[in-house]
Amino acid sequence: MIKAGDPSYLVLVQEKAILEKRVEHLDNLVKSCRLGDQEEITKSELELLEEQLHYMRGYLRVLNC
């Protein structure tokens, strides 16, 4: 187990904070696309963004553990 004072732990905490922001931004983009607010994004691109969001959330769950 990594201890709180370990430099690796601090890197993980920073990575988690960055990922949380990215997940929030991507989630907002996906929601906006679903509502039709982003006309320049195709359906296939939206599906890829949703898949990316799924994996980002999964990694965030791992970091939270």
PDB file of N, CA, C and O in Angstrom:
ATOM      1  N   MET A   1       0.838  -1.171   0.000  1.00  0.00           N
ATOM      2  CA  MET A   1       0.000   0.000   0.000  1.00  0.00           C
ATOM      3  C   MET A   1       0.887   1.241   0.000  1.00  0.00           C
ATOM      4  O   MET A   1       1.883   1.295   0.706  1.00  0.00           O
ATOM      5  N   ILE A   2       0.505   2.229  -0.758  1.00  0.00           N
ATOM      6  CA  ILE A   2       1.266   3.474  -0.826  1.00  0.00           C
ATOM      7  C   ILE A   2       0.881   4.359   0.359  1.00  0.00           C
ATOM      8  O   ILE A   2      -0.295   4.539   0.656  1.00  0.00           O
ATOM      9  N   LYS A   3       1.888   4.895   1.024  1.00  0.00           N
ATOM     10  CA  LYS A   3       1.645   5.769   2.181  1.00  0.00           C
ATOM     11  C   LYS A   3       1.397   7.203   1.715  1.00  0.00           C
ATOM     12  O   LYS A   3       1.880   7.636   0.664  1.00  0.00           O
ATOM     13  N   ALA A   4       0.652   7.951   2.509  1.00  0.00           N
ATOM     14  CA  ALA A   4       0.244   9.314   2.152  1.00  0.00           C
ATOM     15  C   ALA A   4       1.430  10.243   1.920  1.00  0.00           C
ATOM     16  O   ALA A   4       1.340  11.162   1.125  1.00  0.00           O
ATOM     17  N   GLY A   5       2.543  10.031   2.572  1.00  0.00           N
ATOM     18  CA  GLY A   5       3.708  10.894   2.408  1.00  0.00           C
ATOM     19  C   GLY A   5       4.590  10.522   1.237  1.00  0.00           C
ATOM     20  O   GLY A   5       5.510  11.260   0.873  1.00  0.00           O
ATOM     21  N   ASP A   6       4.326   9.393   0.642  1.00  0.00           N
ATOM     22  CA  ASP A   6       5.135   8.899  -0.477  1.00  0.00           C
ATOM     23  C   ASP A   6       4.929   9.783  -1.710  1.00  0.00           C
ATOM     24  O   ASP A   6       3.800  10.168  -2.020  1.00  0.00           O
ATOM     25  N   PRO A   7       6.008  10.113  -2.433  1.00  0.00           N
ATOM     26  CA  PRO A   7       5.865  10.927  -3.648  1.00  0.00           C
ATOM     27  C   PRO A   7       4.919  10.304  -4.682  1.00  0.00           C
ATOM     28  O   PRO A   7       4.201  11.026  -5.382  1.00  0.00           O
ATOM     29  N   SER A   8       4.868   8.991  -4.753  1.00  0.00           N
ATOM     30  CA  SER A   8       3.961   8.305  -5.687  1.00  0.00           C
ATOM     31  C   SER A   8       2.505   8.586  -5.328  1.00  0.00           C
ATOM     32  O   SER A   8       1.655   8.723  -6.209  1.00  0.00           O
ATOM     33  N   TYR A   9       2.217   8.678  -4.040  1.00  0.00           N
ATOM     34  CA  TYR A   9       0.862   8.972  -3.583  1.00  0.00           C
ATOM     35  C   TYR A   9       0.440  10.367  -4.037  1.00  0.00           C
ATOM     36  O   TYR A   9      -0.681  10.578  -4.506  1.00  0.00           O
ATOM     37  N   LEU A  10       1.354  11.315  -3.917  1.00  0.00           N
ATOM     38  CA  LEU A  10       1.051  12.687  -4.331  1.00  0.00           C
ATOM     39  C   LEU A  10       0.774  12.764  -5.830  1.00  0.00           C
ATOM     40  O   LEU A  10      -0.109  13.500  -6.269  1.00  0.00           O
ATOM     41  N   VAL A  11       1.507  11.986  -6.609  1.00  0.00           N
ATOM     42  CA  VAL A  11       1.273  11.932  -8.057  1.00  0.00           C
ATOM     43  C   VAL A  11      -0.120  11.385  -8.332  1.00  0.00           C
ATOM     44  O   VAL A  11      -0.853  11.907  -9.182  1.00  0.00           O
ATOM     45  N   LEU A  12      -0.511  10.344  -7.621  1.00  0.00           N
ATOM     46  CA  LEU A  12      -1.842   9.760  -7.801  1.00  0.00           C
ATOM     47  C   LEU A  12      -2.947  10.741  -7.422  1.00  0.00           C
ATOM     48  O   LEU A  12      -3.970  10.829  -8.104  1.00  0.00           O
ATOM     49  N   VAL A  13      -2.733  11.499  -6.363  1.00  0.00           N
ATOM     50  CA  VAL A  13      -3.726  12.488  -5.936  1.00  0.00           C
ATOM     51  C   VAL A  13      -3.877  13.565  -7.015  1.00  0.00           C
ATOM     52  O   VAL A  13      -4.998  13.959  -7.351  1.00  0.00           O
ATOM     53  N   GLN A  14      -2.765  14.014  -7.571  1.00  0.00           N
ATOM     54  CA  GLN A  14      -2.812  15.018  -8.639  1.00  0.00           C
ATOM     55  C   GLN A  14      -3.493  14.455  -9.878  1.00  0.00           C
ATOM     56  O   GLN A  14      -4.318  15.122 -10.507  1.00  0.00           O
ATOM     57  N   GLU A  15      -3.139  13.230 -10.241  1.00  0.00           N
ATOM     58  CA  GLU A  15      -3.738  12.594 -11.417  1.00  0.00           C
ATOM     59  C   GLU A  15      -5.245  12.449 -11.241  1.00  0.00           C
ATOM     60  O   GLU A  15      -6.018  12.686 -12.176  1.00  0.00           O
ATOM     61  N   LYS A  16      -5.666  12.088 -10.051  1.00  0.00           N
ATOM     62  CA  LYS A  16      -7.095  11.947  -9.769  1.00  0.00           C
ATOM     63  C   LYS A  16      -7.816  13.280  -9.920  1.00  0.00           C
ATOM     64  O   LYS A  16      -8.893  13.346 -10.527  1.00  0.00           O
ATOM     65  N   ALA A  17      -7.231  14.351  -9.404  1.00  0.00           N
ATOM     66  CA  ALA A  17      -7.858  15.676  -9.502  1.00  0.00           C
ATOM     67  C   ALA A  17      -7.989  16.115 -10.956  1.00  0.00           C
ATOM     68  O   ALA A  17      -9.031  16.637 -11.368  1.00  0.00           O
ATOM     69  N   ILE A  18      -6.946  15.886 -11.735  1.00  0.00           N
ATOM     70  CA  ILE A  18      -6.981  16.245 -13.153  1.00  0.00           C
ATOM     71  C   ILE A  18      -8.031  15.424 -13.881  1.00  0.00           C
ATOM     72  O   ILE A  18      -8.817  15.951 -14.675  1.00  0.00           O
ATOM     73  N   LEU A  19      -8.059  14.122 -13.595  1.00  0.00           N
ATOM     74  CA  LEU A  19      -9.011  13.236 -14.265  1.00  0.00           C
ATOM     75  C   LEU A  19     -10.444  13.592 -13.900  1.00  0.00           C
ATOM     76  O   LEU A  19     -11.332  13.544 -14.761  1.00  0.00           O
ATOM     77  N   GLU A  20     -10.691  13.968 -12.662  1.00  0.00           N
ATOM     78  CA  GLU A  20     -12.048  14.370 -12.261  1.00  0.00           C
ATOM     79  C   GLU A  20     -12.529  15.551 -13.100  1.00  0.00           C
ATOM     80  O   GLU A  20     -13.681  15.563 -13.555  1.00  0.00           O
ATOM     81  N   LYS A  21     -11.666  16.520 -13.318  1.00  0.00           N
ATOM     82  CA  LYS A  21     -12.033  17.682 -14.137  1.00  0.00           C
ATOM     83  C   LYS A  21     -12.289  17.279 -15.585  1.00  0.00           C
ATOM     84  O   LYS A  21     -13.238  17.747 -16.212  1.00  0.00           O
ATOM     85  N   ARG A  22     -11.437  16.414 -16.109  1.00  0.00           N
ATOM     86  CA  ARG A  22     -11.605  15.972 -17.494  1.00  0.00           C
ATOM     87  C   ARG A  22     -12.889  15.171 -17.679  1.00  0.00           C
ATOM     88  O   ARG A  22     -13.576  15.313 -18.686  1.00  0.00           O
ATOM     89  N   VAL A  23     -13.201  14.322 -16.701  1.00  0.00           N
ATOM     90  CA  VAL A  23     -14.442  13.540 -16.759  1.00  0.00           C
ATOM     91  C   VAL A  23     -15.643  14.481 -16.726  1.00  0.00           C
ATOM     92  O   VAL A  23     -16.594  14.313 -17.493  1.00  0.00           O
ATOM     93  N   GLU A  24     -15.583  15.480 -15.872  1.00  0.00           N
ATOM     94  CA  GLU A  24     -16.680  16.440 -15.781  1.00  0.00           C
ATOM     95  C   GLU A  24     -16.869  17.189 -17.107  1.00  0.00           C
ATOM     96  O   GLU A  24     -17.992  17.328 -17.591  1.00  0.00           O
ATOM     97  N   HIS A  25     -15.782  17.633 -17.703  1.00  0.00           N
ATOM     98  CA  HIS A  25     -15.871  18.366 -18.965  1.00  0.00           C
ATOM     99  C   HIS A  25     -16.382  17.483 -20.098  1.00  0.00           C
ATOM    100  O   HIS A  25     -17.232  17.905 -20.892  1.00  0.00           O
ATOM    101  N   LEU A  26     -15.867  16.248 -20.166  1.00  0.00           N
ATOM    102  CA  LEU A  26     -16.317  15.342 -21.218  1.00  0.00           C
ATOM    103  C   LEU A  26     -17.778  14.962 -21.017  1.00  0.00           C
ATOM    104  O   LEU A  26     -18.548  14.885 -21.980  1.00  0.00           O
ATOM    105  N   ASP A  27     -18.180  14.765 -19.773  1.00  0.00           N
ATOM    106  CA  ASP A  27     -19.579  14.451 -19.478  1.00  0.00           C
ATOM    107  C   ASP A  27     -20.485  15.596 -19.930  1.00  0.00           C
ATOM    108  O   ASP A  27     -21.538  15.357 -20.537  1.00  0.00           O
ATOM    109  N   ASN A  28     -20.070  16.832 -19.674  1.00  0.00           N
ATOM    110  CA  ASN A  28     -20.853  17.985 -20.117  1.00  0.00           C
ATOM    111  C   ASN A  28     -20.933  18.057 -21.636  1.00  0.00           C
ATOM    112  O   ASN A  28     -21.990  18.373 -22.189  1.00  0.00           O
ATOM    113  N   LEU A  29     -19.836  17.749 -22.318  1.00  0.00           N
ATOM    114  CA  LEU A  29     -19.832  17.750 -23.777  1.00  0.00           C
ATOM    115  C   LEU A  29     -20.773  16.679 -24.320  1.00  0.00           C
ATOM    116  O   LEU A  29     -21.564  16.937 -25.226  1.00  0.00           O
ATOM    117  N   VAL A  30     -20.705  15.487 -23.754  1.00  0.00           N
ATOM    118  CA  VAL A  30     -21.563  14.386 -24.200  1.00  0.00           C
ATOM    119  C   VAL A  30     -23.035  14.743 -23.990  1.00  0.00           C
ATOM    120  O   VAL A  30     -23.873  14.531 -24.877  1.00  0.00           O
ATOM    121  N   LYS A  31     -23.350  15.303 -22.836  1.00  0.00           N
ATOM    122  CA  LYS A  31     -24.737  15.702 -22.570  1.00  0.00           C
ATOM    123  C   LYS A  31     -25.193  16.757 -23.563  1.00  0.00           C
ATOM    124  O   LYS A  31     -26.323  16.710 -24.061  1.00  0.00           O
ATOM    125  N   SER A  32     -24.321  17.697 -23.853  1.00  0.00           N
ATOM    126  CA  SER A  32     -24.636  18.758 -24.814  1.00  0.00           C
ATOM    127  C   SER A  32     -24.874  18.167 -26.206  1.00  0.00           C
ATOM    128  O   SER A  32     -25.792  18.582 -26.915  1.00  0.00           O
ATOM    129  N   CYS A  33     -24.071  17.192 -26.578  1.00  0.00           N
ATOM    130  CA  CYS A  33     -24.229  16.535 -27.882  1.00  0.00           C
ATOM    131  C   CYS A  33     -25.551  15.780 -27.959  1.00  0.00           C
ATOM    132  O   CYS A  33     -26.225  15.797 -28.987  1.00  0.00           O
ATOM    133  N   ARG A  34     -25.897  15.116 -26.870  1.00  0.00           N
ATOM    134  CA  ARG A  34     -27.160  14.364 -26.842  1.00  0.00           C
ATOM    135  C   ARG A  34     -28.362  15.283 -27.012  1.00  0.00           C
ATOM    136  O   ARG A  34     -29.376  14.886 -27.570  1.00  0.00           O
ATOM    137  N   LEU A  35     -28.233  16.514 -26.507  1.00  0.00           N
ATOM    138  CA  LEU A  35     -29.317  17.484 -26.630  1.00  0.00           C
ATOM    139  C   LEU A  35     -29.333  18.166 -27.995  1.00  0.00           C
ATOM    140  O   LEU A  35     -30.246  18.934 -28.292  1.00  0.00           O
ATOM    141  N   GLY A  36     -28.317  17.878 -28.804  1.00  0.00           N
ATOM    142  CA  GLY A  36     -28.253  18.458 -30.138  1.00  0.00           C
ATOM    143  C   GLY A  36     -27.605  19.825 -30.189  1.00  0.00           C
ATOM    144  O   GLY A  36     -27.710  20.522 -31.192  1.00  0.00           O
ATOM    145  N   ASP A  37     -26.924  20.205 -29.118  1.00  0.00           N
ATOM    146  CA  ASP A  37     -26.282  21.512 -29.068  1.00  0.00           C
ATOM    147  C   ASP A  37     -24.956  21.562 -29.820  1.00  0.00           C
ATOM    148  O   ASP A  37     -24.447  22.640 -30.095  1.00  0.00           O
ATOM    149  N   GLN A  38     -24.403  20.409 -30.128  1.00  0.00           N
ATOM    150  CA  GLN A  38     -23.097  20.326 -30.812  1.00  0.00           C
ATOM    151  C   GLN A  38     -23.296  19.696 -32.184  1.00  0.00           C
ATOM    152  O   GLN A  38     -23.124  18.509 -32.378  1.00  0.00           O
ATOM    153  N   GLU A  39     -23.658  20.490 -33.146  1.00  0.00           N
ATOM    154  CA  GLU A  39     -23.985  19.966 -34.469  1.00  0.00           C
ATOM    155  C   GLU A  39     -22.769  19.460 -35.234  1.00  0.00           C
ATOM    156  O   GLU A  39     -22.913  18.654 -36.152  1.00  0.00           O
ATOM    157  N   GLU A  40     -21.570  19.915 -34.869  1.00  0.00           N
ATOM    158  CA  GLU A  40     -20.377  19.516 -35.611  1.00  0.00           C
ATOM    159  C   GLU A  40     -19.865  18.121 -35.241  1.00  0.00           C
ATOM    160  O   GLU A  40     -18.966  17.606 -35.878  1.00  0.00           O
ATOM    161  N   ILE A  41     -20.446  17.500 -34.218  1.00  0.00           N
ATOM    162  CA  ILE A  41     -20.032  16.160 -33.801  1.00  0.00           C
ATOM    163  C   ILE A  41     -21.021  15.139 -34.356  1.00  0.00           C
ATOM    164  O   ILE A  41     -22.226  15.241 -34.132  1.00  0.00           O
ATOM    165  N   THR A  42     -20.475  14.152 -35.067  1.00  0.00           N
ATOM    166  CA  THR A  42     -21.322  13.130 -35.680  1.00  0.00           C
ATOM    167  C   THR A  42     -21.743  12.090 -34.639  1.00  0.00           C
ATOM    168  O   THR A  42     -21.177  12.017 -33.543  1.00  0.00           O
ATOM    169  N   LYS A  43     -22.714  11.269 -35.032  1.00  0.00           N
ATOM    170  CA  LYS A  43     -23.197  10.221 -34.135  1.00  0.00           C
ATOM    171  C   LYS A  43     -22.081   9.238 -33.795  1.00  0.00           C
ATOM    172  O   LYS A  43     -21.933   8.827 -32.646  1.00  0.00           O
ATOM    173  N   SER A  44     -21.269   8.868 -34.781  1.00  0.00           N
ATOM    174  CA  SER A  44     -20.173   7.925 -34.521  1.00  0.00           C
ATOM    175  C   SER A  44     -19.118   8.545 -33.609  1.00  0.00           C
ATOM    176  O   SER A  44     -18.546   7.862 -32.752  1.00  0.00           O
ATOM    177  N   GLU A  45     -18.865   9.842 -33.761  1.00  0.00           N
ATOM    178  CA  GLU A  45     -17.920  10.517 -32.872  1.00  0.00           C
ATOM    179  C   GLU A  45     -18.475  10.578 -31.453  1.00  0.00           C
ATOM    180  O   GLU A  45     -17.737  10.390 -30.485  1.00  0.00           O
ATOM    181  N   LEU A  46     -19.770  10.825 -31.336  1.00  0.00           N
ATOM    182  CA  LEU A  46     -20.411  10.853 -30.018  1.00  0.00           C
ATOM    183  C   LEU A  46     -20.300   9.490 -29.341  1.00  0.00           C
ATOM    184  O   LEU A  46     -20.008   9.414 -28.149  1.00  0.00           O
ATOM    185  N   GLU A  47     -20.494   8.433 -30.092  1.00  0.00           N
ATOM    186  CA  GLU A  47     -20.371   7.087 -29.524  1.00  0.00           C
ATOM    187  C   GLU A  47     -18.953   6.843 -29.013  1.00  0.00           C
ATOM    188  O   GLU A  47     -18.759   6.237 -27.955  1.00  0.00           O
ATOM    189  N   LEU A  48     -17.961   7.322 -29.754  1.00  0.00           N
ATOM    190  CA  LEU A  48     -16.571   7.168 -29.308  1.00  0.00           C
ATOM    191  C   LEU A  48     -16.301   7.995 -28.048  1.00  0.00           C
ATOM    192  O   LEU A  48     -15.602   7.541 -27.145  1.00  0.00           O
ATOM    193  N   LEU A  49     -16.862   9.190 -27.987  1.00  0.00           N
ATOM    194  CA  LEU A  49     -16.703  10.020 -26.792  1.00  0.00           C
ATOM    195  C   LEU A  49     -17.352   9.362 -25.579  1.00  0.00           C
ATOM    196  O   LEU A  49     -16.814   9.396 -24.469  1.00  0.00           O
ATOM    197  N   GLU A  50     -18.510   8.743 -25.784  1.00  0.00           N
ATOM    198  CA  GLU A  50     -19.180   8.043 -24.686  1.00  0.00           C
ATOM    199  C   GLU A  50     -18.354   6.849 -24.213  1.00  0.00           C
ATOM    200  O   GLU A  50     -18.272   6.582 -23.010  1.00  0.00           O
ATOM    201  N   GLU A  51     -17.729   6.146 -25.145  1.00  0.00           N
ATOM    202  CA  GLU A  51     -16.881   5.022 -24.763  1.00  0.00           C
ATOM    203  C   GLU A  51     -15.660   5.516 -23.989  1.00  0.00           C
ATOM    204  O   GLU A  51     -15.267   4.935 -22.977  1.00  0.00           O
ATOM    205  N   GLN A  52     -15.070   6.608 -24.470  1.00  0.00           N
ATOM    206  CA  GLN A  52     -13.927   7.190 -23.766  1.00  0.00           C
ATOM    207  C   GLN A  52     -14.328   7.598 -22.355  1.00  0.00           C
ATOM    208  O   GLN A  52     -13.601   7.337 -21.394  1.00  0.00           O
ATOM    209  N   LEU A  53     -15.477   8.213 -22.211  1.00  0.00           N
ATOM    210  CA  LEU A  53     -15.969   8.630 -20.900  1.00  0.00           C
ATOM    211  C   LEU A  53     -16.147   7.425 -19.978  1.00  0.00           C
ATOM    212  O   LEU A  53     -15.801   7.480 -18.795  1.00  0.00           O
ATOM    213  N   HIS A  54     -16.645   6.343 -20.523  1.00  0.00           N
ATOM    214  CA  HIS A  54     -16.826   5.108 -19.748  1.00  0.00           C
ATOM    215  C   HIS A  54     -15.492   4.640 -19.157  1.00  0.00           C
ATOM    216  O   HIS A  54     -15.398   4.331 -17.961  1.00  0.00           O
ATOM    217  N   TYR A  55     -14.459   4.597 -19.990  1.00  0.00           N
ATOM    218  CA  TYR A  55     -13.156   4.120 -19.519  1.00  0.00           C
ATOM    219  C   TYR A  55     -12.499   5.110 -18.567  1.00  0.00           C
ATOM    220  O   TYR A  55     -11.822   4.709 -17.608  1.00  0.00           O
ATOM    221  N   MET A  56     -12.700   6.394 -18.805  1.00  0.00           N
ATOM    222  CA  MET A  56     -12.152   7.399 -17.892  1.00  0.00           C
ATOM    223  C   MET A  56     -12.795   7.269 -16.521  1.00  0.00           C
ATOM    224  O   MET A  56     -12.108   7.365 -15.489  1.00  0.00           O
ATOM    225  N   ARG A  57     -14.105   7.034 -16.486  1.00  0.00           N
ATOM    226  CA  ARG A  57     -14.793   6.839 -15.202  1.00  0.00           C
ATOM    227  C   ARG A  57     -14.291   5.584 -14.501  1.00  0.00           C
ATOM    228  O   ARG A  57     -14.158   5.553 -13.270  1.00  0.00           O
ATOM    229  N   GLY A  58     -14.024   4.545 -15.274  1.00  0.00           N
ATOM    230  CA  GLY A  58     -13.491   3.313 -14.694  1.00  0.00           C
ATOM    231  C   GLY A  58     -12.132   3.532 -14.058  1.00  0.00           C
ATOM    232  O   GLY A  58     -11.862   3.060 -12.946  1.00  0.00           O
ATOM    233  N   TYR A  59     -11.267   4.258 -14.740  1.00  0.00           N
ATOM    234  CA  TYR A  59      -9.949   4.548 -14.190  1.00  0.00           C
ATOM    235  C   TYR A  59     -10.069   5.436 -12.953  1.00  0.00           C
ATOM    236  O   TYR A  59      -9.343   5.258 -11.974  1.00  0.00           O
ATOM    237  N   LEU A  60     -11.000   6.363 -12.972  1.00  0.00           N
ATOM    238  CA  LEU A  60     -11.221   7.214 -11.807  1.00  0.00           C
ATOM    239  C   LEU A  60     -11.665   6.382 -10.610  1.00  0.00           C
ATOM    240  O   LEU A  60     -11.234   6.641  -9.482  1.00  0.00           O
ATOM    241  N   ARG A  61     -12.505   5.366 -10.854  1.00  0.00           N
ATOM    242  CA  ARG A  61     -12.911   4.475  -9.762  1.00  0.00           C
ATOM    243  C   ARG A  61     -11.689   3.769  -9.165  1.00  0.00           C
ATOM    244  O   ARG A  61     -11.578   3.605  -7.960  1.00  0.00           O
ATOM    245  N   VAL A  62     -10.759   3.352 -10.025  1.00  0.00           N
ATOM    246  CA  VAL A  62      -9.547   2.691  -9.558  1.00  0.00           C
ATOM    247  C   VAL A  62      -8.719   3.647  -8.713  1.00  0.00           C
ATOM    248  O   VAL A  62      -8.231   3.276  -7.630  1.00  0.00           O
ATOM    249  N   LEU A  63      -8.563   4.875  -9.182  1.00  0.00           N
ATOM    250  CA  LEU A  63      -7.785   5.861  -8.424  1.00  0.00           C
ATOM    251  C   LEU A  63      -8.444   6.156  -7.071  1.00  0.00           C
ATOM    252  O   LEU A  63      -7.759   6.398  -6.086  1.00  0.00           O
ATOM    253  N   ASN A  64      -9.762   6.137  -7.022  1.00  0.00           N
ATOM    254  CA  ASN A  64     -10.465   6.388  -5.763  1.00  0.00           C
ATOM    255  C   ASN A  64     -10.212   5.277  -4.754  1.00  0.00           C
ATOM    256  O   ASN A  64     -10.258   5.526  -3.540  1.00  0.00           O
ATOM    257  N   CYS A  65      -9.959   4.076  -5.235  1.00  0.00           N
ATOM    258  CA  CYS A  65      -9.667   2.958  -4.330  1.00  0.00           C
ATOM    259  C   CYS A  65      -8.303   3.128  -3.716  1.00  0.00           C
ATOM    260  O   CYS A  65      -8.028   2.747  -2.634  1.00  0.00           O
TER     261      CYS A  65
END
